[in-house]
Amino acid sequence: MSTSAADDADWRSDLDAVDEALIDGYQSDFPVERRPFRRVGAELGIEEDEALERVRRLREAGVFRRFGAVLNPPVIGASTLAAVRAPEERFDDIADIINGYRQVNHNYRRDHEWNMWFVVTAGSLDRRDEILEDIEERTGCEVLNLPMLTDFYIDLEFPVVNSDRFARESVERTEVTATRISETAAADLSDLDKALLLEIQDGFPLSMTPYEDVADAVDAPVEDVLDAIEALRADGCIKRIGCVVNHVVTGFDANCMVVWNVPDEELDARGETVGELPYVTLCYHRPRRPEQGWPYNLFTMIHGRDPEAVDAKIDELADEYLPVEHERLYSTETLKQTGARYDDIVTES
């Protein structure tokens, strides 16, 4: 369902220019230093304590989901996108079973034969697959297991303080670097890295000294913590650091996952081309499963406020960039949405 213009205006009604700059300007590249809000305040022309209070207020209002690091599950552990065909009369019960696993961090109803889509992140490939097998046994539903093989473009950072009908409507292009993903690869984590991931998985403390607070919690010198966070970001374990926007609250609730049957020999070229389109927020390669009737190997996501505008961009993709068989899987209900849990990842890695 699209957010109306009135609803869109409502979430912005109490914002001033500083709030708007904070929301769109600090979704990433938040300073990694002892007093980060001092620098943010200076850049915004306000005092340090006011910068902190504005982030706190925007989080309490639901505009920010959290403040901290966005972690990268496929790099840290073993992650996959999975789906089941849940009979309507058992849908809620099956959702409860799947959502009961702490390793399941996202779960959505989608308008498709495979109607329940969820993400499993575990500390090892064996543990991930054990969870999928357990879900099959407990629900009686066959699981479609679709681990990511190539990341062409994944970035849910985009400006929201606007009237855009779809993400990045006013952006000309984005940069793409294709990254192969190995299911068996695991980050080389030190003991400090593991302690840090556990401590920051739900976000940073909202204080003048968030990194010092984290350092105290893991019993390490703050300089070591700052260095470790920078290293985890450089290694890809941390994707970005900043204020994580709640896209639904800001009106981006007309979101569509589109799956494409791209000839294998064209996959890399088309994936990189499509990933560079600014309105494509996610673009990645997952395996076909022909034995389960799943012929698709390229996934794209478009986030938008207006379903008609999103459909028009999908039409553009199909006409100009991906003239192949495809299906549109709109998200119709959020069943679970949390950050990935790293408790078993750091103990098994």
CSV table of C-alpha atoms in Angstrom, one decimal:
chain,number,residue,atom,x,y,z
A,1,MET,CA,0.0,0.0,0.0
A,2,SER,CA,1.4,3.4,-0.9
A,3,THR,CA,1.8,6.1,1.6
A,4,SER,CA,-0.3,9.1,0.6
A,5,ALA,CA,1.0,12.6,0.1
A,6,ALA,CA,-0.7,13.6,3.4
A,7,ASP,CA,0.9,10.7,5.3
A,8,ASP,CA,4.3,11.5,3.7
A,9,ALA,CA,4.0,15.1,4.8
A,10,ASP,CA,3.0,14.0,8.3
A,11,TRP,CA,6.3,12.3,9.2
A,12,ARG,CA,8.2,15.4,8.1
A,13,SER,CA,5.9,17.9,9.8
A,14,ASP,CA,8.1,18.4,12.9
A,15,LEU,CA,11.5,18.3,11.0
A,16,ASP,CA,13.6,21.4,10.5
A,17,ALA,CA,16.5,21.8,8.1
A,18,VAL,CA,19.0,20.4,10.6
A,19,ASP,CA,16.9,17.2,11.1
A,20,GLU,CA,16.7,16.8,7.3
A,21,ALA,CA,20.4,17.1,6.9
A,22,LEU,CA,21.0,14.6,9.7
A,23,ILE,CA,18.6,12.1,8.2
A,24,ASP,CA,19.9,12.2,4.6
A,25,GLY,CA,23.5,13.0,5.4
A,26,TYR,CA,24.5,10.6,8.2
A,27,GLN,CA,23.2,7.2,7.1
A,28,SER,CA,26.8,6.2,6.6
A,29,ASP,CA,30.3,7.6,7.3
A,30,PHE,CA,29.5,8.5,10.9
A,31,PRO,CA,32.8,9.5,12.5
A,32,VAL,CA,34.7,6.7,14.2
A,33,GLU,CA,36.4,8.8,17.0
A,34,ARG,CA,36.1,9.4,20.7
A,35,ARG,CA,33.5,12.2,20.5
A,36,PRO,CA,31.7,11.6,17.1
A,37,PHE,CA,28.8,13.9,17.9
A,38,ARG,CA,31.1,16.8,18.4
A,39,ARG,CA,32.2,16.6,14.8
A,40,VAL,CA,28.6,15.9,13.5
A,41,GLY,CA,27.4,19.0,15.4
A,42,ALA,CA,30.1,21.2,14.0
A,43,GLU,CA,29.2,20.0,10.5
A,44,LEU,CA,25.6,20.8,11.1
A,45,GLY,CA,26.2,24.1,12.9
A,46,ILE,CA,24.9,22.9,16.3
A,47,GLU,CA,26.4,21.9,19.6
A,48,GLU,CA,27.5,18.4,20.4
A,49,ASP,CA,24.7,17.7,22.9
A,50,GLU,CA,22.1,18.9,20.5
A,51,ALA,CA,23.4,16.6,17.7
A,52,LEU,CA,23.1,13.6,20.1
A,53,GLU,CA,19.6,14.7,21.2
A,54,ARG,CA,18.3,15.0,17.7
A,55,VAL,CA,19.5,11.5,16.8
A,56,ARG,CA,17.8,10.2,20.0
A,57,ARG,CA,14.6,12.1,19.2
A,58,LEU,CA,14.5,10.8,15.6
A,59,ARG,CA,15.0,7.2,16.8
A,60,GLU,CA,12.2,7.6,19.4
A,61,ALA,CA,9.9,8.9,16.6
A,62,GLY,CA,10.7,5.8,14.5
A,63,VAL,CA,12.5,7.7,11.7
A,64,PHE,CA,15.7,5.9,12.6
A,65,ARG,CA,15.5,2.2,13.3
A,66,ARG,CA,18.8,2.3,15.2
A,67,PHE,CA,22.1,4.1,15.4
A,68,GLY,CA,25.3,2.1,14.8
A,69,ALA,CA,26.9,-0.3,12.4
A,70,VAL,CA,25.2,-2.2,9.5
A,71,LEU,CA,26.8,-5.6,9.6
A,72,ASN,CA,27.4,-7.9,6.6
A,73,PRO,CA,26.1,-11.5,7.4
A,74,PRO,CA,27.5,-13.3,4.4
A,75,VAL,CA,31.0,-12.1,5.2
A,76,ILE,CA,30.8,-12.8,9.0
A,77,GLY,CA,29.0,-16.2,8.9
A,78,ALA,CA,26.7,-18.3,6.6
A,79,SER,CA,23.5,-16.6,5.4
A,80,THR,CA,20.8,-17.5,2.9
A,81,LEU,CA,17.5,-16.3,1.5
A,82,ALA,CA,14.8,-19.0,1.8
A,83,ALA,CA,11.2,-19.4,1.0
A,84,VAL,CA,8.3,-21.8,1.7
A,85,ARG,CA,4.9,-22.3,0.2
A,86,ALA,CA,2.7,-21.9,3.3
A,87,PRO,CA,-0.9,-23.0,3.1
A,88,GLU,CA,-3.1,-20.1,3.9
A,89,GLU,CA,-4.9,-22.0,6.7
A,90,ARG,CA,-1.6,-22.6,8.4
A,91,PHE,CA,0.2,-19.4,7.4
A,92,ASP,CA,0.3,-17.8,10.8
A,93,ASP,CA,1.4,-21.0,12.6
A,94,ILE,CA,4.2,-21.5,10.1
A,95,ALA,CA,5.3,-17.9,10.5
A,96,ASP,CA,5.5,-18.4,14.2
A,97,ILE,CA,7.7,-21.4,13.9
A,98,ILE,CA,10.1,-19.7,11.5
A,99,ASN,CA,10.2,-16.5,13.4
A,100,GLY,CA,11.0,-18.4,16.6
A,101,TYR,CA,14.5,-19.0,15.3
A,102,ARG,CA,16.8,-16.3,16.5
A,103,GLN,CA,18.9,-16.9,13.4
A,104,VAL,CA,15.9,-15.7,11.3
A,105,ASN,CA,16.2,-11.9,11.1
A,106,HIS,CA,13.8,-11.0,8.2
A,107,ASN,CA,10.6,-12.6,7.2
A,108,TYR,CA,8.0,-11.3,4.6
A,109,ARG,CA,4.8,-12.4,3.0
A,110,ARG,CA,5.1,-12.0,-0.7
A,111,ASP,CA,2.4,-12.2,-3.4
A,112,HIS,CA,3.6,-15.4,-5.0
A,113,GLU,CA,3.2,-19.2,-4.9
A,114,TRP,CA,6.3,-19.1,-2.7
A,115,ASN,CA,4.6,-16.8,-0.2
A,116,MET,CA,6.9,-16.6,2.8
A,117,TRP,CA,10.5,-15.4,2.4
A,118,PHE,CA,13.0,-15.3,5.2
A,119,VAL,CA,16.7,-14.8,5.8
A,120,VAL,CA,18.7,-17.3,8.0
A,121,THR,CA,22.1,-16.2,9.3
A,122,ALA,CA,24.2,-18.7,11.3
A,123,GLY,CA,27.7,-19.2,12.5
A,124,SER,CA,28.5,-22.0,10.0
A,125,LEU,CA,27.2,-23.5,6.8
A,126,ASP,CA,26.4,-26.7,8.7
A,127,ARG,CA,24.4,-24.8,11.3
A,128,ARG,CA,22.5,-22.8,8.6
A,129,ASP,CA,21.5,-26.0,6.8
A,130,GLU,CA,20.5,-27.7,10.0
A,131,ILE,CA,18.1,-24.9,10.7
A,132,LEU,CA,16.6,-25.1,7.2
A,133,GLU,CA,16.2,-28.9,7.6
A,134,ASP,CA,14.6,-28.3,11.0
A,135,ILE,CA,12.1,-25.8,9.5
A,136,GLU,CA,11.2,-28.3,6.8
A,137,GLU,CA,10.5,-31.0,9.4
A,138,ARG,CA,8.5,-28.8,11.8
A,139,THR,CA,6.4,-27.0,9.2
A,140,GLY,CA,6.0,-29.8,6.7
A,141,CYS,CA,6.9,-27.3,4.0
A,142,GLU,CA,9.6,-27.7,1.4
A,143,VAL,CA,12.3,-25.0,1.7
A,144,LEU,CA,13.7,-23.1,-1.3
A,145,ASN,CA,17.3,-22.3,-0.3
A,146,LEU,CA,18.9,-19.5,-2.3
A,147,PRO,CA,22.3,-18.3,-1.0
A,148,MET,CA,23.8,-15.3,-2.5
A,149,LEU,CA,26.5,-16.1,-5.1
A,150,THR,CA,27.4,-12.6,-6.4
A,151,ASP,CA,26.7,-9.2,-4.9
A,152,PHE,CA,26.3,-6.8,-7.8
A,153,TYR,CA,24.9,-4.0,-5.7
A,154,ILE,CA,23.4,-3.9,-2.2
A,155,ASP,CA,22.8,-0.5,-0.6
A,156,LEU,CA,19.7,0.6,1.3
A,157,GLU,CA,21.2,4.0,1.9
A,158,PHE,CA,19.2,6.6,0.0
A,159,PRO,CA,17.7,10.1,0.6
A,160,VAL,CA,14.2,10.0,2.1
A,161,VAL,CA,13.6,13.7,2.9
A,162,ASN,CA,11.9,14.3,-0.4
A,163,SER,CA,8.9,13.5,-2.5
A,164,ASP,CA,10.5,10.8,-4.6
A,165,ARG,CA,8.1,8.2,-5.8
A,166,PHE,CA,10.9,5.5,-5.8
A,167,ALA,CA,14.3,5.4,-4.2
A,168,ARG,CA,16.9,7.7,-5.7
A,169,GLU,CA,14.5,9.2,-8.2
A,170,SER,CA,16.7,12.3,-8.3
A,171,VAL,CA,20.1,10.5,-8.4
A,172,GLU,CA,21.8,10.0,-11.8
A,173,ARG,CA,23.9,6.8,-11.1
A,174,THR,CA,25.5,4.6,-8.5
A,175,GLU,CA,28.8,2.8,-8.5
A,176,VAL,CA,29.0,-1.0,-8.8
A,177,THR,CA,31.6,-3.5,-7.9
A,178,ALA,CA,30.6,-7.1,-8.3
A,179,THR,CA,31.7,-9.3,-5.3
A,180,ARG,CA,31.7,-13.1,-5.4
A,181,ILE,CA,30.3,-14.7,-2.2
A,182,SER,CA,31.6,-18.0,-1.0
A,183,GLU,CA,29.2,-20.0,1.3
A,184,THR,CA,32.1,-21.5,3.2
A,185,ALA,CA,34.1,-18.2,3.6
A,186,ALA,CA,34.3,-16.8,7.1
A,187,ALA,CA,35.9,-13.7,8.4
A,188,ASP,CA,39.2,-14.1,10.3
A,189,LEU,CA,37.9,-12.7,13.6
A,190,SER,CA,40.1,-11.9,16.6
A,191,ASP,CA,38.7,-12.3,20.1
A,192,LEU,CA,38.2,-8.5,20.2
A,193,ASP,CA,36.4,-8.6,16.9
A,194,LYS,CA,34.0,-11.3,18.2
A,195,ALA,CA,33.3,-9.4,21.4
A,196,LEU,CA,32.7,-6.2,19.4
A,197,LEU,CA,30.2,-7.9,17.0
A,198,LEU,CA,28.3,-9.2,20.0
A,199,GLU,CA,28.3,-5.8,21.7
A,200,ILE,CA,27.3,-3.7,18.6
A,201,GLN,CA,24.9,-6.1,16.9
A,202,ASP,CA,21.9,-4.1,18.2
A,203,GLY,CA,23.5,-0.7,17.7
A,204,PHE,CA,25.8,1.7,19.5
A,205,PRO,CA,24.9,3.4,22.8
A,206,LEU,CA,23.3,6.8,22.2
A,207,SER,CA,25.8,8.8,24.3
A,208,MET,CA,28.5,11.5,23.8
A,209,THR,CA,31.1,8.7,23.8
A,210,PRO,CA,29.6,5.6,22.2
A,211,TYR,CA,32.9,4.0,21.3
A,212,GLU,CA,34.2,4.5,24.8
A,213,ASP,CA,31.0,2.9,26.2
A,214,VAL,CA,31.5,-0.1,23.8
A,215,ALA,CA,35.2,-0.3,24.9
A,216,ASP,CA,34.1,-0.4,28.5
A,217,ALA,CA,31.6,-3.2,27.8
A,218,VAL,CA,34.2,-5.4,26.1
A,219,ASP,CA,37.0,-4.4,28.5
A,220,ALA,CA,39.4,-3.1,25.9
A,221,PRO,CA,41.2,0.2,25.3
A,222,VAL,CA,39.1,2.6,23.3
A,223,GLU,CA,41.9,3.1,20.7
A,224,ASP,CA,41.9,-0.7,20.1
A,225,VAL,CA,38.1,-0.6,19.6
A,226,LEU,CA,38.3,2.3,17.2
A,227,ASP,CA,41.0,0.5,15.2
A,228,ALA,CA,39.1,-2.8,15.2
A,229,ILE,CA,35.9,-1.1,14.0
A,230,GLU,CA,37.8,0.5,11.1
A,231,ALA,CA,39.4,-2.8,10.3
A,232,LEU,CA,36.0,-4.6,10.3
A,233,ARG,CA,34.7,-1.9,8.0
A,234,ALA,CA,37.7,-2.3,5.6
A,235,ASP,CA,37.2,-6.1,5.6
A,236,GLY,CA,33.6,-5.8,4.7
A,237,CYS,CA,32.2,-7.2,8.0
A,238,ILE,CA,30.7,-3.7,8.6
A,239,LYS,CA,29.0,-2.2,5.6
A,240,ARG,CA,28.4,1.2,7.0
A,241,ILE,CA,28.1,3.2,10.2
A,242,GLY,CA,25.4,5.7,10.9
A,243,CYS,CA,21.7,6.2,11.4
A,244,VAL,CA,19.7,3.4,9.9
A,245,VAL,CA,16.5,4.9,8.4
A,246,ASN,CA,13.1,3.1,8.8
A,247,HIS,CA,12.0,3.2,5.2
A,248,VAL,CA,8.4,2.2,5.9
A,249,VAL,CA,8.0,5.2,8.4
A,250,THR,CA,9.4,7.5,5.7
A,251,GLY,CA,6.9,6.3,3.2
A,252,PHE,CA,8.9,3.7,1.2
A,253,ASP,CA,6.5,0.8,1.6
A,254,ALA,CA,5.8,-0.1,-2.0
A,255,ASN,CA,8.8,-2.4,-2.3
A,256,CYS,CA,9.1,-5.1,-4.9
A,257,MET,CA,11.5,-8.0,-5.4
A,258,VAL,CA,11.8,-9.0,-9.0
A,259,VAL,CA,13.4,-12.3,-10.1
A,260,TRP,CA,14.8,-12.7,-13.6
A,261,ASN,CA,15.8,-15.7,-15.7
A,262,VAL,CA,19.0,-14.4,-17.3
A,263,PRO,CA,21.1,-16.6,-19.6
A,264,ASP,CA,24.2,-17.6,-17.6
A,265,GLU,CA,26.6,-16.2,-20.2
A,266,GLU,CA,24.9,-12.8,-19.9
A,267,LEU,CA,24.5,-12.7,-16.1
A,268,ASP,CA,27.6,-10.7,-15.0
A,269,ALA,CA,27.3,-8.1,-17.7
A,270,ARG,CA,23.6,-7.6,-17.2
A,271,GLY,CA,23.9,-7.7,-13.4
A,272,GLU,CA,26.5,-5.0,-13.3
A,273,THR,CA,24.6,-2.8,-15.8
A,274,VAL,CA,21.4,-3.1,-13.8
A,275,GLY,CA,23.2,-2.6,-10.5
A,276,GLU,CA,24.4,0.8,-11.7
A,277,LEU,CA,20.8,2.0,-12.1
A,278,PRO,CA,20.1,4.3,-9.2
A,279,TYR,CA,16.6,3.1,-8.6
A,280,VAL,CA,17.8,-0.5,-8.1
A,281,THR,CA,18.5,-0.8,-4.4
A,282,LEU,CA,19.6,-4.5,-4.5
A,283,CYS,CA,21.0,-6.6,-7.3
A,284,TYR,CA,22.5,-10.0,-6.8
A,285,HIS,CA,22.9,-13.5,-8.2
A,286,ARG,CA,21.3,-16.5,-6.5
A,287,PRO,CA,21.2,-20.1,-7.8
A,288,ARG,CA,18.4,-21.6,-10.0
A,289,ARG,CA,16.6,-24.5,-8.4
A,290,PRO,CA,15.0,-26.2,-11.5
A,291,GLU,CA,14.2,-29.3,-9.5
A,292,GLN,CA,11.9,-27.1,-7.4
A,293,GLY,CA,10.4,-25.2,-10.3
A,294,TRP,CA,12.6,-22.1,-9.7
A,295,PRO,CA,14.3,-20.9,-12.9
A,296,TYR,CA,15.4,-17.5,-11.7
A,297,ASN,CA,19.0,-16.5,-11.1
A,298,LEU,CA,19.1,-12.6,-10.8
A,299,PHE,CA,17.3,-10.7,-8.1
A,300,THR,CA,16.6,-7.0,-8.0
A,301,MET,CA,14.8,-4.8,-5.5
A,302,ILE,CA,13.2,-1.5,-6.0
A,303,HIS,CA,12.0,0.5,-3.0
A,304,GLY,CA,9.3,3.1,-3.6
A,305,ARG,CA,6.4,5.1,-2.2
A,306,ASP,CA,4.1,4.7,-5.2
A,307,PRO,CA,3.4,1.2,-6.5
A,308,GLU,CA,2.6,2.5,-10.0
A,309,ALA,CA,5.9,4.3,-10.2
A,310,VAL,CA,7.7,1.2,-9.0
A,311,ASP,CA,5.9,-0.9,-11.6
A,312,ALA,CA,6.9,1.6,-14.3
A,313,LYS,CA,10.6,1.2,-13.3
A,314,ILE,CA,10.3,-2.6,-13.5
A,315,ASP,CA,8.7,-2.2,-17.0
A,316,GLU,CA,11.8,-0.1,-17.9
A,317,LEU,CA,14.1,-2.8,-16.6
A,318,ALA,CA,12.3,-5.4,-18.6
A,319,ASP,CA,12.1,-3.3,-21.8
A,320,GLU,CA,15.6,-1.8,-21.8
A,321,TYR,CA,17.9,-3.9,-19.7
A,322,LEU,CA,16.5,-7.4,-18.9
A,323,PRO,CA,14.3,-8.6,-21.8
A,324,VAL,CA,13.9,-12.0,-20.2
A,325,GLU,CA,11.3,-14.0,-18.2
A,326,HIS,CA,10.6,-12.4,-14.8
A,327,GLU,CA,8.2,-12.3,-11.9
A,328,ARG,CA,7.3,-9.5,-9.5
A,329,LEU,CA,7.1,-10.4,-5.8
A,330,TYR,CA,5.6,-7.6,-3.9
A,331,SER,CA,6.0,-7.6,-0.1
A,332,THR,CA,2.5,-7.5,1.4
A,333,GLU,CA,3.3,-8.0,5.1
A,334,THR,CA,6.3,-7.8,7.3
A,335,LEU,CA,6.4,-10.9,9.5
A,336,LYS,CA,9.7,-10.2,11.2
A,337,GLN,CA,12.4,-7.6,10.8
A,338,THR,CA,15.4,-7.4,13.1
A,339,GLY,CA,19.2,-7.2,12.8
A,340,ALA,CA,21.0,-10.5,12.3
A,341,ARG,CA,22.0,-12.1,15.5
A,342,TYR,CA,25.7,-12.9,15.9
A,343,ASP,CA,25.8,-14.9,19.2
A,344,ASP,CA,26.5,-18.2,17.5
A,345,ILE,CA,28.4,-16.7,14.6
A,346,VAL,CA,31.3,-15.5,16.8
A,347,THR,CA,31.4,-18.7,18.8
A,348,GLU,CA,31.4,-21.0,15.8
A,349,SER,CA,33.7,-18.9,13.5
